[in-house]
CSV table of C-alpha atoms in Angstrom, one decimal:
chain,number,residue,atom,x,y,z
H,21,GLU,CA,-24.2,-17.7,-18.9
H,22,ALA,CA,-21.9,-15.2,-17.0
H,23,GLU,CA,-19.7,-16.7,-14.3
H,24,VAL,CA,-17.4,-15.6,-11.6
H,25,ALA,CA,-13.8,-16.2,-12.7
H,26,GLN,CA,-10.9,-17.1,-10.4
H,27,SER,CA,-7.3,-17.8,-11.0
H,28,PRO,CA,-5.2,-19.8,-10.4
H,29,ARG,CA,-7.4,-22.8,-9.7
H,30,TYR,CA,-4.6,-24.5,-7.7
H,31,LYS,CA,-1.6,-23.1,-6.0
H,32,ILE,CA,1.2,-24.8,-4.0
H,33,THR,CA,3.5,-22.5,-2.1
H,34,GLU,CA,6.1,-22.8,0.6
H,35,LYS,CA,5.6,-21.5,4.1
H,36,SER,CA,6.7,-17.8,4.4
H,37,GLN,CA,6.2,-17.1,0.7
H,38,ALA,CA,3.8,-14.6,-0.7
H,39,VAL,CA,0.7,-15.7,-2.7
H,40,ALA,CA,-2.0,-13.9,-4.6
H,41,PHE,CA,-5.4,-14.9,-5.9
H,42,TRP,CA,-7.5,-13.1,-8.5
H,43,CYS,CA,-11.3,-12.8,-8.9
H,44,ASP,CA,-13.3,-11.3,-11.7
H,45,PRO,CA,-17.0,-11.1,-10.7
H,46,ILE,CA,-20.0,-11.2,-13.0
H,47,SER,CA,-20.2,-7.9,-14.9
H,48,GLY,CA,-22.3,-5.3,-13.1
H,49,HIS,CA,-22.1,-7.0,-9.7
H,50,ALA,CA,-21.2,-4.3,-7.2
H,51,THR,CA,-20.8,-6.6,-4.2
H,52,LEU,CA,-17.8,-9.0,-4.1
H,53,TYR,CA,-17.0,-11.5,-1.3
H,54,TRP,CA,-13.9,-13.5,-0.5
H,55,TYR,CA,-14.5,-16.7,1.6
H,56,ARG,CA,-12.1,-19.2,3.0
H,57,GLN,CA,-13.2,-22.9,3.1
H,58,ILE,CA,-11.1,-25.2,5.2
H,59,LEU,CA,-11.5,-28.9,4.1
H,60,GLY,CA,-14.5,-30.4,5.6
H,61,GLN,CA,-16.0,-27.1,6.8
H,62,GLY,CA,-18.3,-24.5,5.4
H,63,PRO,CA,-17.0,-21.2,3.9
H,64,GLU,CA,-16.3,-18.3,6.2
H,65,LEU,CA,-16.3,-14.7,5.0
H,66,LEU,CA,-12.9,-13.0,4.9
H,67,VAL,CA,-13.8,-9.7,3.3
H,68,GLN,CA,-16.8,-8.0,1.5
H,69,PHE,CA,-16.5,-5.2,-1.0
H,70,GLN,CA,-19.2,-2.8,-2.1
H,71,ASP,CA,-17.8,-1.4,-5.3
H,72,GLU,CA,-14.2,-0.5,-4.3
H,73,SER,CA,-15.0,0.0,-0.6
H,74,VAL,CA,-14.5,-2.6,2.1
H,75,VAL,CA,-17.8,-3.3,3.9
H,76,ASP,CA,-16.7,-6.1,6.3
H,77,ASP,CA,-13.2,-7.3,6.9
H,78,SER,CA,-13.7,-8.3,10.5
H,79,GLN,CA,-12.5,-11.9,10.0
H,80,LEU,CA,-9.6,-11.0,7.8
H,81,PRO,CA,-6.2,-11.7,9.5
H,82,LYS,CA,-4.8,-8.3,8.6
H,83,ASP,CA,-1.3,-9.0,9.8
H,84,ARG,CA,-0.8,-11.3,6.8
H,85,PHE,CA,-3.9,-11.0,4.5
H,86,SER,CA,-4.8,-8.0,2.3
H,87,ALA,CA,-7.5,-7.5,-0.3
H,88,GLU,CA,-8.2,-4.8,-2.8
H,89,ARG,CA,-10.7,-4.0,-5.5
H,90,LEU,CA,-9.2,-0.8,-6.9
H,91,LYS,CA,-11.6,0.0,-9.7
H,92,GLY,CA,-14.6,-1.7,-8.2
H,93,VAL,CA,-14.4,-4.6,-10.7
H,94,ASP,CA,-11.9,-7.4,-10.2
H,95,SER,CA,-10.2,-8.1,-6.9
H,96,THR,CA,-7.0,-9.6,-5.5
H,97,LEU,CA,-6.5,-11.4,-2.2
H,98,LYS,CA,-2.9,-11.6,-1.0
H,99,ILE,CA,-1.3,-13.6,1.8
H,100,GLN,CA,2.2,-12.7,3.0
H,101,PRO,CA,3.8,-14.7,4.5
H,102,ALA,CA,1.8,-17.8,4.0
H,103,GLU,CA,1.5,-20.3,6.9
H,104,LEU,CA,0.6,-24.0,7.0
H,105,GLY,CA,-2.8,-23.2,8.4
H,106,ASP,CA,-3.7,-21.1,5.4
H,107,SER,CA,-4.1,-24.3,3.3
H,108,ALA,CA,-7.7,-24.1,2.2
H,109,MET,CA,-10.1,-23.3,-0.7
H,110,TYR,CA,-10.5,-19.6,-1.3
H,111,LEU,CA,-13.8,-18.8,-2.9
H,112,CYS,CA,-14.9,-15.6,-4.5
H,113,ALA,CA,-18.6,-14.6,-4.9
H,114,SER,CA,-20.5,-11.7,-6.3
H,115,ARG,CA,-24.0,-10.3,-6.0
H,116,GLU,CA,-26.0,-7.8,-8.1
H,117,GLY,CA,-27.6,-4.8,-6.4
H,118,VAL,CA,-30.2,-5.9,-3.8
H,119,SER,CA,-30.5,-9.4,-5.2
H,120,TYR,CA,-30.4,-12.1,-2.5
H,121,GLU,CA,-28.3,-14.5,-4.6
H,122,GLN,CA,-24.5,-14.8,-4.4
H,123,TYR,CA,-22.8,-16.4,-7.4
H,124,PHE,CA,-19.6,-18.3,-6.6
H,125,GLY,CA,-16.5,-18.9,-8.6
H,126,PRO,CA,-14.7,-22.3,-8.8
H,127,GLY,CA,-12.3,-21.3,-6.1
H,128,THR,CA,-8.5,-21.4,-5.7
H,129,ARG,CA,-7.2,-24.4,-3.7
H,130,LEU,CA,-4.1,-23.3,-1.8
H,131,THR,CA,-1.6,-25.8,-0.3
H,132,VAL,CA,1.1,-24.4,1.9
H,133,THR,CA,4.1,-26.8,2.4
A,24,ALA,CA,-23.8,-13.6,16.2
A,25,GLN,CA,-25.7,-16.0,14.0
A,26,THR,CA,-24.7,-19.7,13.9
A,27,VAL,CA,-25.7,-22.5,11.6
A,28,THR,CA,-25.5,-26.1,12.6
A,29,GLN,CA,-25.7,-29.2,10.3
A,30,SER,CA,-25.6,-32.3,12.5
A,31,GLN,CA,-25.3,-34.9,9.7
A,32,PRO,CA,-21.7,-34.9,8.3
A,33,GLU,CA,-22.7,-37.6,5.8
A,34,MET,CA,-25.9,-39.0,4.3
A,35,SER,CA,-26.7,-41.6,1.7
A,36,VAL,CA,-29.8,-42.5,-0.3
A,37,GLN,CA,-30.8,-44.9,-3.0
A,38,GLU,CA,-31.4,-43.4,-6.4
A,39,ALA,CA,-35.0,-42.4,-6.8
A,40,GLU,CA,-35.6,-42.3,-3.1
A,41,THR,CA,-36.2,-39.3,-0.8
A,42,VAL,CA,-33.7,-37.9,1.6
A,43,THR,CA,-33.9,-35.1,4.2
A,44,LEU,CA,-31.0,-33.0,5.3
A,45,SER,CA,-31.2,-31.2,8.6
A,46,CYS,CA,-30.2,-27.7,9.6
A,47,THR,CA,-30.7,-25.6,12.7
A,48,TYR,CA,-29.7,-22.0,13.3
A,49,ASP,CA,-29.5,-19.5,16.0
A,50,THR,CA,-30.4,-15.8,15.7
A,51,SER,CA,-32.1,-13.0,17.5
A,52,GLU,CA,-33.2,-11.4,14.3
A,53,SER,CA,-36.8,-11.7,13.0
A,54,ASP,CA,-36.2,-11.1,9.3
A,55,TYR,CA,-33.6,-13.0,7.4
A,56,TYR,CA,-33.0,-15.4,4.5
A,57,LEU,CA,-32.1,-19.1,4.7
A,58,PHE,CA,-30.5,-20.9,1.8
A,59,TRP,CA,-29.3,-24.4,0.8
A,60,TYR,CA,-26.2,-24.4,-1.5
A,61,LYS,CA,-24.9,-27.4,-3.4
A,62,GLN,CA,-21.1,-27.9,-3.9
A,63,PRO,CA,-20.4,-30.8,-6.4
A,64,PRO,CA,-16.9,-32.2,-6.4
A,65,SER,CA,-14.4,-29.8,-8.0
A,66,ARG,CA,-17.2,-27.5,-9.1
A,67,GLN,CA,-18.6,-24.2,-7.9
A,68,MET,CA,-21.2,-23.8,-5.3
A,69,ILE,CA,-24.7,-23.2,-6.6
A,70,LEU,CA,-27.9,-22.1,-5.0
A,71,VAL,CA,-30.5,-24.8,-4.6
A,72,ILE,CA,-33.3,-23.0,-2.8
A,73,ARG,CA,-34.0,-20.0,-0.6
A,74,GLN,CA,-36.6,-19.2,2.1
A,75,GLU,CA,-37.5,-15.8,3.4
A,76,ALA,CA,-38.2,-15.8,7.1
A,77,TYR,CA,-41.4,-13.7,6.8
A,78,LYS,CA,-43.0,-16.2,4.5
A,79,GLN,CA,-44.8,-19.0,6.2
A,80,GLN,CA,-45.1,-21.1,3.0
A,81,ASN,CA,-42.3,-23.5,2.5
A,82,ALA,CA,-40.2,-22.9,-0.6
A,83,THR,CA,-40.2,-25.5,-3.4
A,84,GLU,CA,-37.9,-25.8,-6.5
A,85,ASN,CA,-38.8,-28.9,-8.6
A,86,ARG,CA,-37.5,-31.9,-6.6
A,87,PHE,CA,-36.2,-29.8,-3.8
A,88,SER,CA,-38.3,-28.5,-0.9
A,89,VAL,CA,-37.8,-27.1,2.5
A,90,ASN,CA,-39.4,-27.5,5.9
A,91,PHE,CA,-39.0,-24.1,7.6
A,92,GLN,CA,-39.9,-24.1,11.3
A,93,LYS,CA,-39.2,-20.5,12.4
A,94,ALA,CA,-40.0,-21.0,16.1
A,95,ALA,CA,-37.8,-24.1,16.3
A,96,LYS,CA,-35.2,-22.4,14.1
A,97,SER,CA,-35.1,-25.4,11.9
A,98,PHE,CA,-34.6,-25.5,8.1
A,99,SER,CA,-34.4,-28.9,6.5
A,100,LEU,CA,-34.0,-29.8,2.8
A,101,LYS,CA,-36.0,-32.6,1.2
A,102,ILE,CA,-34.7,-34.0,-2.1
A,103,SER,CA,-37.3,-36.2,-3.8
A,104,ASP,CA,-36.6,-38.8,-6.5
A,105,SER,CA,-32.8,-38.5,-5.8
A,106,GLN,CA,-30.6,-38.6,-8.9
A,107,LEU,CA,-26.9,-39.4,-9.3
A,108,GLY,CA,-26.2,-35.8,-10.1
A,109,ASP,CA,-27.5,-34.8,-6.7
A,110,ALA,CA,-24.3,-36.2,-5.1
A,111,ALA,CA,-22.5,-33.2,-3.5
A,112,MET,CA,-21.8,-31.3,-0.3
A,113,TYR,CA,-24.8,-29.4,0.8
A,114,PHE,CA,-24.5,-26.3,2.9
A,115,CYS,CA,-27.2,-24.6,4.9
A,116,ALA,CA,-26.6,-20.8,5.1
A,117,TYR,CA,-28.1,-17.8,6.9
A,118,ARG,CA,-28.2,-14.2,5.8
A,119,SER,CA,-29.5,-11.1,7.5
A,120,ARG,CA,-31.9,-9.0,5.6
A,121,GLY,CA,-30.1,-5.8,6.4
A,122,GLY,CA,-26.6,-4.9,7.3
A,123,ALA,CA,-23.6,-6.3,5.4
A,124,GLN,CA,-25.7,-9.3,4.3
A,125,LYS,CA,-22.9,-11.9,4.5
A,126,LEU,CA,-23.7,-15.6,4.4
A,127,VAL,CA,-23.1,-17.7,7.5
A,128,PHE,CA,-22.6,-21.3,6.5
A,129,GLY,CA,-23.1,-24.6,8.4
A,130,GLN,CA,-20.4,-27.3,8.3
A,131,GLY,CA,-22.0,-29.1,5.4
A,132,THR,CA,-23.5,-32.6,4.7
A,133,ARG,CA,-22.0,-34.9,2.2
A,134,LEU,CA,-24.7,-36.6,0.2
A,135,THR,CA,-24.0,-39.9,-1.6
A,136,ILE,CA,-26.5,-41.4,-4.1
A,137,ASN,CA,-26.3,-45.1,-4.4
A,138,PRO,CA,-27.3,-46.5,-7.8
């Protein structure tokens, strides 16, 4: 069964360093989402792509976060510089066409020290 | 903006018993989707069940069923014959039918199954 892939699964970085996460959605899924899930809370949308275009990045802290999906397939989320408050699980999800269902990857757990 | 509230941070149930998780939401829209997602420890989030707001009939998926009360903006999940594998965080989520179609999640309920 096809799955959303994410790497790395775990990342520890020091404050002020740069960090990047990668997501490979299920093949054929045009819509890709990045969510941030702080421990003990529900996920919150950071950015949504339709193919290579950003549809919604209203909650993305653009002074330090960037996201790209250059060829409309895989995607990278970058944080520079990382802050202590960025410690969280970063989830990627993808959706096919007009389907209602989003499929989630295993996430990247980021710890900023 | 839409909001989703889960007022039960933790719930526990005996194996084989029935448990109900609560969810309320706020929206001015009339057409939308509601979902329950399950997030097992260290595993990815998976969809448990969905409900379309225009459907009056409550959704059912095997041991999982919902009680959708549109006027009250309530969407509870009932798990029958609880199994050890049901232990997880459960998230209620809202999605508009149109627009960007992002998911808005509640805070989650941690469900423990006691053997």
